[in-house]
PDB file of C-alpha atoms (C1' of nucleotides) in Angstrom:
ATOM      1  CA  UNK A  21     131.964 113.021  58.344  1.00 95.00           C
ATOM      2  CA  UNK A  22     130.892 116.377  56.992  1.00 98.00           C
ATOM      3  CA  UNK A  23     131.034 119.781  58.650  1.00 98.00           C
ATOM      4  CA  UNK A  24     128.914 122.741  57.525  1.00 98.00           C
ATOM      5  CA  UNK A  25     128.070 126.214  58.746  1.00 98.00           C
ATOM      6  CA  UNK A  26     124.330 126.718  59.154  1.00 98.00           C
ATOM      7  CA  UNK A  27     122.274 129.767  60.111  1.00 98.00           C
ATOM      8  CA  UNK A  28     118.979 129.449  61.953  1.00 98.00           C
ATOM      9  CA  UNK A  29     119.849 125.913  62.900  1.00 98.00           C
ATOM     10  CA  UNK A  30     119.970 124.559  66.454  1.00 98.00           C
ATOM     11  CA  UNK A  31     120.109 120.879  67.263  1.00 98.00           C
ATOM     12  CA  UNK A  32     119.132 121.663  70.832  1.00 97.00           C
ATOM     13  CA  UNK A  33     116.005 123.522  69.747  1.00 97.00           C
ATOM     14  CA  UNK A  34     115.070 120.892  67.169  1.00 98.00           C
ATOM     15  CA  UNK A  35     115.519 118.223  69.821  1.00 97.00           C
ATOM     16  CA  UNK A  36     113.322 120.099  72.306  1.00 96.00           C
ATOM     17  CA  UNK A  37     110.686 121.226  69.824  1.00 96.00           C
ATOM     18  CA  UNK A  38     108.662 118.061  70.378  1.00 96.00           C
ATOM     19  CA  UNK A  39     108.354 116.970  66.750  1.00 97.00           C
ATOM     20  CA  UNK A  40     110.964 114.192  66.903  1.00 97.00           C
ATOM     21  CA  UNK A  41     110.990 111.631  69.685  1.00 97.00           C
ATOM     22  CA  UNK A  42     113.972 109.686  68.366  1.00 97.00           C
ATOM     23  CA  UNK A  43     116.598 112.366  68.788  1.00 97.00           C
ATOM     24  CA  UNK A  44     118.405 112.946  72.053  1.00 96.00           C
ATOM     25  CA  UNK A  45     121.313 114.854  73.508  1.00 96.00           C
ATOM     26  CA  UNK A  46     123.827 112.232  74.594  1.00 95.00           C
ATOM     27  CA  UNK A  47     126.384 114.692  75.910  1.00 94.00           C
ATOM     28  CA  UNK A  48     127.029 118.433  75.687  1.00 94.00           C
ATOM     29  CA  UNK A  49     126.514 119.570  72.052  1.00 96.00           C
ATOM     30  CA  UNK A  50     126.260 115.957  70.879  1.00 97.00           C
ATOM     31  CA  UNK A  51     123.093 114.354  69.585  1.00 97.00           C
ATOM     32  CA  UNK A  52     122.035 110.990  68.238  1.00 97.00           C
ATOM     33  CA  UNK A  53     119.127 110.440  65.928  1.00 97.00           C
ATOM     34  CA  UNK A  54     117.396 107.416  64.488  1.00 98.00           C
ATOM     35  CA  UNK A  55     115.377 107.973  61.320  1.00 97.00           C
ATOM     36  CA  UNK A  56     114.119 105.225  59.100  1.00 91.00           C
ATOM     37  CA  UNK A  57     116.710 102.490  59.536  1.00 91.00           C
ATOM     38  CA  UNK A  58     119.502 105.064  59.810  1.00 95.00           C
ATOM     39  CA  UNK A  59     121.477 106.133  62.826  1.00 97.00           C
ATOM     40  CA  UNK A  60     123.157 109.537  62.855  1.00 98.00           C
ATOM     41  CA  UNK A  61     125.475 111.247  65.311  1.00 98.00           C
ATOM     42  CA  UNK A  62     125.631 115.043  65.219  1.00 98.00           C
ATOM     43  CA  UNK A  63     127.607 117.713  66.992  1.00 98.00           C
ATOM     44  CA  UNK A  64     127.214 121.488  67.014  1.00 98.00           C
ATOM     45  CA  UNK A  65     129.479 124.328  68.121  1.00 98.00           C
ATOM     46  CA  UNK A  66     127.805 127.663  67.433  1.00 98.00           C
ATOM     47  CA  UNK A  67     126.803 127.676  63.776  1.00 98.00           C
ATOM     48  CA  UNK A  68     129.182 124.826  62.915  1.00 98.00           C
ATOM     49  CA  UNK A  69     127.362 121.530  62.614  1.00 98.00           C
ATOM     50  CA  UNK A  70     129.035 118.174  62.047  1.00 98.00           C
ATOM     51  CA  UNK A  71     127.160 115.250  60.534  1.00 98.00           C
ATOM     52  CA  UNK A  72     128.886 111.933  61.209  1.00 98.00           C
ATOM     53  CA  UNK A  73     128.035 110.363  57.861  1.00 97.00           C
ATOM     54  CA  UNK A  74     129.223 110.296  54.239  1.00 97.00           C
ATOM     55  CA  UNK A  75     128.804 113.198  51.801  1.00 97.00           C
ATOM     56  CA  UNK A  76     126.254 111.236  49.817  1.00 97.00           C
ATOM     57  CA  UNK A  77     124.170 110.418  52.892  1.00 97.00           C
ATOM     58  CA  UNK A  78     124.316 114.042  53.957  1.00 98.00           C
ATOM     59  CA  UNK A  79     123.183 115.377  50.585  1.00 98.00           C
ATOM     60  CA  UNK A  80     120.608 112.734  49.746  1.00 97.00           C
ATOM     61  CA  UNK A  81     119.133 112.071  53.157  1.00 97.00           C
ATOM     62  CA  UNK A  82     119.940 114.621  55.831  1.00 98.00           C
ATOM     63  CA  UNK A  83     119.727 117.857  53.808  1.00 98.00           C
ATOM     64  CA  UNK A  84     116.063 117.264  53.004  1.00 98.00           C
ATOM     65  CA  UNK A  85     115.417 115.709  56.428  1.00 98.00           C
ATOM     66  CA  UNK A  86     116.580 118.815  58.302  1.00 98.00           C
ATOM     67  CA  UNK A  87     115.164 121.171  55.630  1.00 98.00           C
ATOM     68  CA  UNK A  88     118.648 122.640  55.345  1.00 98.00           C
ATOM     69  CA  UNK A  89     118.100 124.412  52.023  1.00 98.00           C
ATOM     70  CA  UNK A  90     115.044 126.343  53.230  1.00 98.00           C
ATOM     71  CA  UNK A  91     115.314 130.016  54.184  1.00 98.00           C
ATOM     72  CA  UNK A  92     114.159 130.219  57.793  1.00 98.00           C
ATOM     73  CA  UNK A  93     115.486 133.756  58.214  1.00 98.00           C
ATOM     74  CA  UNK A  94     113.049 134.652  55.444  1.00 98.00           C
ATOM     75  CA  UNK A  95     110.185 133.057  57.395  1.00 98.00           C
ATOM     76  CA  UNK A  96     111.074 135.038  60.492  1.00 98.00           C
ATOM     77  CA  UNK A  97     111.255 138.276  58.502  1.00 98.00           C
ATOM     78  CA  UNK A  98     107.615 137.823  57.531  1.00 98.00           C
ATOM     79  CA  UNK A  99     106.501 138.111  61.138  1.00 98.00           C
ATOM     80  CA  UNK A 100     104.543 141.265  61.911  1.00 98.00           C
ATOM     81  CA  UNK A 101     106.975 143.379  63.991  1.00 98.00           C
ATOM     82  CA  UNK A 102     103.993 144.743  65.919  1.00 98.00           C
ATOM     83  CA  UNK A 103     103.208 141.219  67.105  1.00 98.00           C
ATOM     84  CA  UNK A 104     105.505 141.234  70.107  1.00 97.00           C
ATOM     85  CA  UNK A 105     104.475 137.798  71.287  1.00 97.00           C
ATOM     86  CA  UNK A 106     105.208 136.014  68.000  1.00 98.00           C
ATOM     87  CA  UNK A 107     108.396 138.024  67.473  1.00 98.00           C
ATOM     88  CA  UNK A 108     109.672 136.945  70.877  1.00 97.00           C
ATOM     89  CA  UNK A 109     108.649 133.335  70.245  1.00 97.00           C
ATOM     90  CA  UNK A 110     110.488 133.214  66.904  1.00 98.00           C
ATOM     91  CA  UNK A 111     113.572 134.806  68.386  1.00 97.00           C
ATOM     92  CA  UNK A 112     113.522 132.201  71.145  1.00 96.00           C
ATOM     93  CA  UNK A 113     113.217 129.262  68.726  1.00 97.00           C
ATOM     94  CA  UNK A 114     114.974 130.682  65.669  1.00 98.00           C
ATOM     95  CA  UNK A 115     117.013 127.499  65.214  1.00 98.00           C
ATOM     96  CA  UNK A 116     114.001 125.211  64.850  1.00 98.00           C
ATOM     97  CA  UNK A 117     113.544 123.332  61.583  1.00 98.00           C
ATOM     98  CA  UNK A 118     110.469 121.494  60.363  1.00 98.00           C
ATOM     99  CA  UNK A 119     111.811 117.990  59.758  1.00 98.00           C
ATOM    100  CA  UNK A 120     110.774 115.599  56.991  1.00 98.00           C
ATOM    101  CA  UNK A 121     110.099 112.503  59.049  1.00 98.00           C
ATOM    102  CA  UNK A 122     108.695 109.160  58.010  1.00 98.00           C
ATOM    103  CA  UNK A 123     104.927 109.184  57.463  1.00 98.00           C
ATOM    104  CA  UNK A 124     104.140 105.858  59.105  1.00 98.00           C
ATOM    105  CA  UNK A 125     106.328 106.714  62.090  1.00 98.00           C
ATOM    106  CA  UNK A 126     104.573 110.071  62.556  1.00 98.00           C
ATOM    107  CA  UNK A 127     101.128 108.466  62.363  1.00 98.00           C
ATOM    108  CA  UNK A 128     101.961 106.050  65.176  1.00 98.00           C
ATOM    109  CA  UNK A 129     103.949 108.605  67.176  1.00 98.00           C
ATOM    110  CA  UNK A 130     101.195 111.203  67.237  1.00 98.00           C
ATOM    111  CA  UNK A 131      98.501 108.631  67.918  1.00 98.00           C
ATOM    112  CA  UNK A 132     100.444 107.913  71.104  1.00 98.00           C
ATOM    113  CA  UNK A 133     101.014 111.601  71.810  1.00 98.00           C
ATOM    114  CA  UNK A 134      97.380 112.423  72.449  1.00 98.00           C
ATOM    115  CA  UNK A 135      96.439 113.255  76.048  1.00 97.00           C
ATOM    116  CA  UNK A 136      99.991 112.337  77.025  1.00 97.00           C
ATOM    117  CA  UNK A 137     103.114 114.152  78.187  1.00 95.00           C
ATOM    118  CA  UNK A 138     106.371 114.360  76.283  1.00 95.00           C
ATOM    119  CA  UNK A 139     108.526 112.272  78.598  1.00 94.00           C
ATOM    120  CA  UNK A 140     105.985 109.469  78.616  1.00 96.00           C
ATOM    121  CA  UNK A 141     105.579 109.630  74.824  1.00 97.00           C
ATOM    122  CA  UNK A 142     109.326 109.064  74.497  1.00 97.00           C
ATOM    123  CA  UNK A 143     109.095 106.059  76.792  1.00 97.00           C
ATOM    124  CA  UNK A 144     106.198 104.609  74.821  1.00 98.00           C
ATOM    125  CA  UNK A 145     108.064 104.988  71.512  1.00 98.00           C
ATOM    126  CA  UNK A 146     111.220 103.441  72.980  1.00 97.00           C
ATOM    127  CA  UNK A 147     109.313 100.415  74.272  1.00 97.00           C
ATOM    128  CA  UNK A 148     107.491 100.036  70.956  1.00 98.00           C
ATOM    129  CA  UNK A 149     110.789 100.026  69.028  1.00 98.00           C
ATOM    130  CA  UNK A 150     112.473  97.578  71.388  1.00 97.00           C
ATOM    131  CA  UNK A 151     109.515  95.210  71.310  1.00 98.00           C
ATOM    132  CA  UNK A 152     108.582  95.303  67.608  1.00 98.00           C
ATOM    133  CA  UNK A 153     111.467  97.028  65.803  1.00 98.00           C
ATOM    134  CA  UNK A 154     114.802  95.640  64.660  1.00 97.00           C
ATOM    135  CA  UNK A 155     118.020  95.747  66.620  1.00 97.00           C
ATOM    136  CA  UNK A 156     120.902  97.302  64.710  1.00 98.00           C
ATOM    137  CA  UNK A 157     124.379  98.680  65.256  1.00 97.00           C
ATOM    138  CA  UNK A 158     125.905 101.880  63.902  1.00 96.00           C
ATOM    139  CA  UNK A 159     129.326 101.856  62.262  1.00 92.00           C
ATOM    140  CA  UNK A 160     130.760 102.875  65.612  1.00 92.00           C
ATOM    141  CA  UNK A 161     129.002  99.967  67.267  1.00 96.00           C
ATOM    142  CA  UNK A 162     126.194 101.893  68.960  1.00 95.00           C
ATOM    143  CA  UNK A 163     123.164  99.684  69.487  1.00 96.00           C
ATOM    144  CA  UNK A 164     119.773 101.018  68.368  1.00 97.00           C
ATOM    145  CA  UNK A 165     116.311  99.831  67.405  1.00 97.00           C
ATOM    146  CA  UNK A 166     114.466 100.796  64.249  1.00 98.00           C
ATOM    147  CA  UNK A 167     110.883 101.998  64.365  1.00 98.00           C
ATOM    148  CA  UNK A 168     108.605  99.000  63.716  1.00 98.00           C
ATOM    149  CA  UNK A 169     107.158  98.794  60.222  1.00 98.00           C
ATOM    150  CA  UNK A 170     103.402  98.403  59.696  1.00 98.00           C
ATOM    151  CA  UNK A 171     103.994  94.693  59.092  1.00 98.00           C
ATOM    152  CA  UNK A 172     105.952  94.363  62.326  1.00 98.00           C
ATOM    153  CA  UNK A 173     103.409  96.316  64.366  1.00 98.00           C
ATOM    154  CA  UNK A 174     100.694  94.279  62.667  1.00 98.00           C
ATOM    155  CA  UNK A 175     101.722  91.309  64.790  1.00 98.00           C
ATOM    156  CA  UNK A 176     100.846  93.162  68.004  1.00 98.00           C
ATOM    157  CA  UNK A 177      97.565  92.609  69.819  1.00 98.00           C
ATOM    158  CA  UNK A 178      95.677  95.283  71.738  1.00 98.00           C
ATOM    159  CA  UNK A 179      96.431  93.449  74.984  1.00 97.00           C
ATOM    160  CA  UNK A 180     100.165  93.418  74.279  1.00 98.00           C
ATOM    161  CA  UNK A 181     100.146  97.119  73.525  1.00 98.00           C
ATOM    162  CA  UNK A 182      98.243  97.881  76.704  1.00 98.00           C
ATOM    163  CA  UNK A 183     100.772  95.825  78.648  1.00 97.00           C
ATOM    164  CA  UNK A 184     103.437  97.985  76.999  1.00 97.00           C
ATOM    165  CA  UNK A 185     101.832 101.067  78.580  1.00 97.00           C
ATOM    166  CA  UNK A 186     100.027 102.499  75.549  1.00 98.00           C
ATOM    167  CA  UNK A 187      96.805 102.872  77.558  1.00 98.00           C
ATOM    168  CA  UNK A 188      93.534 103.407  75.724  1.00 98.00           C
ATOM    169  CA  UNK A 189      95.495 104.297  72.560  1.00 98.00           C
ATOM    170  CA  UNK A 190      96.283 100.594  72.074  1.00 98.00           C
ATOM    171  CA  UNK A 191      92.979 100.155  70.262  1.00 98.00           C
ATOM    172  CA  UNK A 192      93.757 103.062  67.920  1.00 98.00           C
ATOM    173  CA  UNK A 193      97.170 101.575  67.146  1.00 98.00           C
ATOM    174  CA  UNK A 194      95.717  98.186  66.224  1.00 98.00           C
ATOM    175  CA  UNK A 195      92.911  99.646  64.098  1.00 98.00           C
ATOM    176  CA  UNK A 196      95.121 102.181  62.316  1.00 98.00           C
ATOM    177  CA  UNK A 197      97.779  99.559  61.561  1.00 98.00           C
ATOM    178  CA  UNK A 198      95.065  97.381  60.063  1.00 98.00           C
ATOM    179  CA  UNK A 199      93.812 100.247  57.888  1.00 98.00           C
ATOM    180  CA  UNK A 200      97.298 100.831  56.490  1.00 98.00           C
ATOM    181  CA  UNK A 201      98.073  97.138  55.931  1.00 98.00           C
ATOM    182  CA  UNK A 202      94.758  96.566  54.169  1.00 98.00           C
ATOM    183  CA  UNK A 203      95.361  99.522  51.888  1.00 98.00           C
ATOM    184  CA  UNK A 204      92.185 101.241  53.070  1.00 98.00           C
ATOM    185  CA  UNK A 205      94.443 104.260  53.589  1.00 98.00           C
ATOM    186  CA  UNK A 206      97.526 104.373  51.359  1.00 98.00           C
ATOM    187  CA  UNK A 207     100.783 105.895  52.551  1.00 98.00           C
ATOM    188  CA  UNK A 208     101.979 106.263  48.936  1.00 98.00           C
ATOM    189  CA  UNK A 209      98.858 108.206  47.999  1.00 98.00           C
ATOM    190  CA  UNK A 210      99.264 110.440  51.054  1.00 98.00           C
ATOM    191  CA  UNK A 211     102.832 111.251  50.028  1.00 98.00           C
ATOM    192  CA  UNK A 212     101.600 112.197  46.561  1.00 98.00           C
ATOM    193  CA  UNK A 213      98.761 114.438  47.740  1.00 98.00           C
ATOM    194  CA  UNK A 214      99.709 118.027  46.978  1.00 97.00           C
ATOM    195  CA  UNK A 215      96.960 119.665  48.954  1.00 98.00           C
ATOM    196  CA  UNK A 216      97.212 119.904  52.725  1.00 98.00           C
ATOM    197  CA  UNK A 217      93.445 119.744  53.174  1.00 98.00           C
ATOM    198  CA  UNK A 218      93.157 116.556  51.117  1.00 98.00           C
ATOM    199  CA  UNK A 219      95.914 114.814  53.058  1.00 98.00           C
ATOM    200  CA  UNK A 220      94.429 115.958  56.359  1.00 98.00           C
ATOM    201  CA  UNK A 221      91.002 114.646  55.418  1.00 98.00           C
ATOM    202  CA  UNK A 222      92.482 111.324  54.307  1.00 98.00           C
ATOM    203  CA  UNK A 223      94.479 110.926  57.529  1.00 98.00           C
ATOM    204  CA  UNK A 224      91.353 111.529  59.593  1.00 98.00           C
ATOM    205  CA  UNK A 225      89.893 108.292  58.213  1.00 98.00           C
ATOM    206  CA  UNK A 226      92.322 106.533  60.555  1.00 98.00           C
ATOM    207  CA  UNK A 227      91.101 105.460  63.986  1.00 98.00           C
ATOM    208  CA  UNK A 228      92.302 107.855  66.672  1.00 98.00           C
ATOM    209  CA  UNK A 229      93.389 110.517  64.184  1.00 98.00           C
ATOM    210  CA  UNK A 230      91.446 113.743  64.661  1.00 98.00           C
ATOM    211  CA  UNK A 231      92.208 117.281  63.526  1.00 98.00           C
ATOM    212  CA  UNK A 232      95.181 117.881  65.803  1.00 98.00           C
ATOM    213  CA  UNK A 233      96.971 114.594  65.195  1.00 98.00           C
ATOM    214  CA  UNK A 234      96.319 114.864  61.445  1.00 98.00           C
ATOM    215  CA  UNK A 235      97.871 118.330  61.468  1.00 98.00           C
ATOM    216  CA  UNK A 236     100.978 117.066  63.268  1.00 98.00           C
ATOM    217  CA  UNK A 237     101.374 114.309  60.686  1.00 98.00           C
ATOM    218  CA  UNK A 238     100.846 116.775  57.823  1.00 98.00           C
ATOM    219  CA  UNK A 239     103.472 119.117  59.233  1.00 98.00           C
ATOM    220  CA  UNK A 240     106.153 116.741  60.507  1.00 98.00           C
ATOM    221  CA  UNK A 241     105.984 114.056  57.804  1.00 98.00           C
ATOM    222  CA  UNK A 242     104.357 115.535  54.708  1.00 98.00           C
ATOM    223  CA  UNK A 243     105.891 118.985  55.193  1.00 98.00           C
ATOM    224  CA  UNK A 244     102.617 120.785  54.623  1.00 98.00           C
ATOM    225  CA  UNK A 245     103.841 124.073  56.051  1.00 98.00           C
ATOM    226  CA  UNK A 246     100.319 125.452  56.366  1.00 98.00           C
ATOM    227  CA  UNK A 247      99.287 122.826  58.935  1.00 98.00           C
ATOM    228  CA  UNK A 248      98.676 124.412  62.340  1.00 98.00           C
ATOM    229  CA  UNK A 249      98.170 121.818  65.082  1.00 98.00           C
ATOM    230  CA  UNK A 250      96.079 123.207  67.933  1.00 98.00           C
ATOM    231  CA  UNK A 251      96.794 121.424  71.209  1.00 97.00           C
ATOM    232  CA  UNK A 252      96.117 122.537  74.765  1.00 96.00           C
ATOM    233  CA  UNK A 253      99.131 124.875  74.818  1.00 96.00           C
ATOM    234  CA  UNK A 254      98.347 126.534  71.496  1.00 97.00           C
ATOM    235  CA  UNK A 255      94.683 126.823  72.507  1.00 96.00           C
ATOM    236  CA  UNK A 256      95.706 128.796  75.578  1.00 95.00           C
ATOM    237  CA  UNK A 257      97.954 131.085  73.532  1.00 96.00           C
ATOM    238  CA  UNK A 258      95.159 131.726  71.039  1.00 96.00           C
ATOM    239  CA  UNK A 259      92.786 132.583  73.888  1.00 94.00           C
ATOM    240  CA  UNK A 260      95.256 134.966  75.507  1.00 94.00           C
ATOM    241  CA  UNK A 261      97.179 136.581  72.635  1.00 96.00           C
ATOM    242  CA  UNK A 262      94.931 136.064  69.598  1.00 96.00           C
ATOM    243  CA  UNK A 263      91.408 136.642  70.858  1.00 93.00           C
ATOM    244  CA  UNK A 264      90.382 137.754  67.364  1.00 93.00           C
ATOM    245  CA  UNK A 265      91.968 134.672  65.815  1.00 94.00           C
ATOM    246  CA  UNK A 266      95.443 133.867  64.564  1.00 97.00           C
ATOM    247  CA  UNK A 267      96.361 135.969  61.484  1.00 98.00           C
ATOM    248  CA  UNK A 268      96.009 133.020  59.100  1.00 97.00           C
ATOM    249  CA  UNK A 269      95.921 135.153  55.978  1.00 97.00           C
ATOM    250  CA  UNK A 270      99.219 136.839  56.740  1.00 98.00           C
ATOM    251  CA  UNK A 271     100.979 133.581  57.524  1.00 98.00           C
ATOM    252  CA  UNK A 272      99.441 131.459  54.799  1.00 98.00           C
ATOM    253  CA  UNK A 273     101.916 128.714  53.907  1.00 98.00           C
ATOM    254  CA  UNK A 274     103.988 129.475  57.000  1.00 98.00           C
ATOM    255  CA  UNK A 275     101.509 128.734  59.752  1.00 98.00           C
ATOM    256  CA  UNK A 276     103.277 125.490  60.649  1.00 98.00           C
ATOM    257  CA  UNK A 277     106.605 127.053  61.514  1.00 98.00           C
ATOM    258  CA  UNK A 278     104.865 129.855  63.414  1.00 98.00           C
ATOM    259  CA  UNK A 279     103.040 127.190  65.399  1.00 98.00           C
ATOM    260  CA  UNK A 280     106.368 125.555  66.218  1.00 98.00           C
ATOM    261  CA  UNK A 281     107.883 128.826  67.428  1.00 98.00           C
ATOM    262  CA  UNK A 282     104.886 129.302  69.723  1.00 98.00           C
ATOM    263  CA  UNK A 283     104.884 125.709  70.945  1.00 97.00           C
ATOM    264  CA  UNK A 284     108.605 125.767  71.723  1.00 97.00           C
ATOM    265  CA  UNK A 285     108.288 129.147  73.439  1.00 97.00           C
ATOM    266  CA  UNK A 286     105.535 127.832  75.697  1.00 96.00           C
ATOM    267  CA  UNK A 287     107.255 124.492  76.289  1.00 93.00           C
ATOM    268  CA  UNK A 288     110.619 125.857  77.328  1.00 90.00           C
ATOM    269  CA  UNK A 289     109.005 128.216  79.802  1.00 75.00           C
ATOM    270  CA  UNK A 290     110.422 131.299  78.115  1.00 76.00           C
ATOM    271  CA  UNK A 291     106.866 132.473  77.527  1.00 76.00           C
ATOM    272  CA  UNK A 292     106.275 132.850  81.257  1.00 75.00           C
ATOM    273  CA  UNK A 293     108.573 135.838  81.227  1.00 69.00           C
ATOM    274  CA  UNK A 294     106.541 137.366  78.429  1.00 67.00           C
ATOM    275  CA  UNK A 295     103.270 136.741  80.226  1.00 62.00           C
ATOM    276  CA  UNK A 296     104.260 138.439  83.474  1.00 54.00           C
ATOM    277  CA  UNK A 297     105.271 141.610  81.654  1.00 45.00           C
TER     278      UNK A 297
ATOM    279  C1'  DG B  18      95.681 112.891  96.130  1.00 53.42           C
ATOM    280  C1'  DG B  19      93.903 115.680  92.491  1.00 53.42           C
ATOM    281  C1'  DC B  20      95.410 117.736  88.069  1.00 53.42           C
ATOM    282  C1'  DC B  21      97.391 117.654  83.705  1.00 53.42           C
ATOM    283  C1'  DA B  22      99.508 115.907  79.525  1.00 53.42           C
ATOM    284  C1'  DG B  23     100.891 117.915  71.724  1.00 53.42           C
ATOM    285  C1'  DG B  24      92.772 114.516  71.817  1.00 53.42           C
ATOM    286  C1'  DT B  25      89.406 111.477  69.905  1.00 53.42           C
ATOM    287  C1'  DG B  26      85.113 108.835  69.592  1.00 53.42           C
ATOM    288  C1'  DT B  27      80.564 108.403  71.191  1.00 53.42           C
ATOM    289  C1'  DT B  28      76.284 109.940  72.654  1.00 53.42           C
ATOM    290  C1'  DA B  29      72.574 113.030  73.651  1.00 53.42           C
ATOM    291  C1'  DA B  30      70.290 117.460  73.157  1.00 53.42           C
TER     292       DA B  30
ATOM    293  C1'  DT C  17      76.407 121.601  65.268  1.00 53.42           C
ATOM    294  C1'  DT C  18      77.800 121.639  69.978  1.00 53.42           C
ATOM    295  C1'  DA C  19      78.613 119.792  74.848  1.00 53.42           C
ATOM    296  C1'  DA C  20      79.624 116.382  78.060  1.00 53.42           C
ATOM    297  C1'  DC C  21      81.955 112.304  79.067  1.00 53.42           C
ATOM    298  C1'  DA C  22      85.075 108.127  79.010  1.00 53.42           C
ATOM    299  C1'  DC C  23      89.395 106.604  78.002  1.00 53.42           C
ATOM    300  C1'  DA C  24      95.141 104.754  80.626  1.00 53.42           C
ATOM    301  C1'  DT C  25      98.972 106.154  82.890  1.00 53.42           C
ATOM    302  C1'  DG C  26     102.853 108.569  84.955  1.00 53.42           C
ATOM    303  C1'  DG C  27     104.810 112.956  86.754  1.00 53.42           C
ATOM    304  C1'  DC C  28     104.241 116.736  89.600  1.00 53.42           C
TER     305       DC C  28
END
DNA sequence: GGCCAGGTGTTAA
DNA sequence: TTAACACATGGC
């Protein structure tokens, strides 16, 4: 167990930011997270965050995962103070972090996310893990299922996935899994690609991966902080608040976190207050 | 009961 | 290059 004081860090906001579907609040200020084949319990009181794991696991795994060493206050300072909308959004979601999640998991997760709502996405992921993942137990005896590997998901048929409630995305899941298993698209190569645009283009070779899903994968797995996923919510914000376009130049290399502040602001309903002003 | 949800692929102009 | 449409399913 390790306890640290962290600024600009909120488990609640990270949990609700819609980038991770395997983290949940189990009780007040207590969260559980499954990442890779790891299970982690976390608690937070104010700026004090407790990671229920060893020092080594914290340093080697969870520090990079939660982007703990990055200076998010510095990101927020770069916001144009005359942009009242973005300033309010960042203030609202100032504890959000861009996680470093598993690439394969993000590909499958955001394939499922398309034309879908958050609660149903969670359900789909849960069913997928229980059906094709591995059952495990934490040190405290909490039961959990790992996210299915490409090999494990490779055993699924389109019919099975439809029966599991994946809808029309079942076909995308089967085809994309095949592309990864065959090596037509290489996860290792994607991890090594330094340029956001290259990775994005490569991801879009996968069935069911368009611009938006590719951007989510780039941001939430590959940590390309310039990725700016445009979904229905963001589209509306751009139409209302950024009629002359989002200031991409100003926020070059930071567009991803700005997108998350906006998305969270819209999702939590805090933006409604702003809009009626 | 329509409408919407972190869109994409296909087809036709 | 752009526009219209189909695609599953659950929650409101």
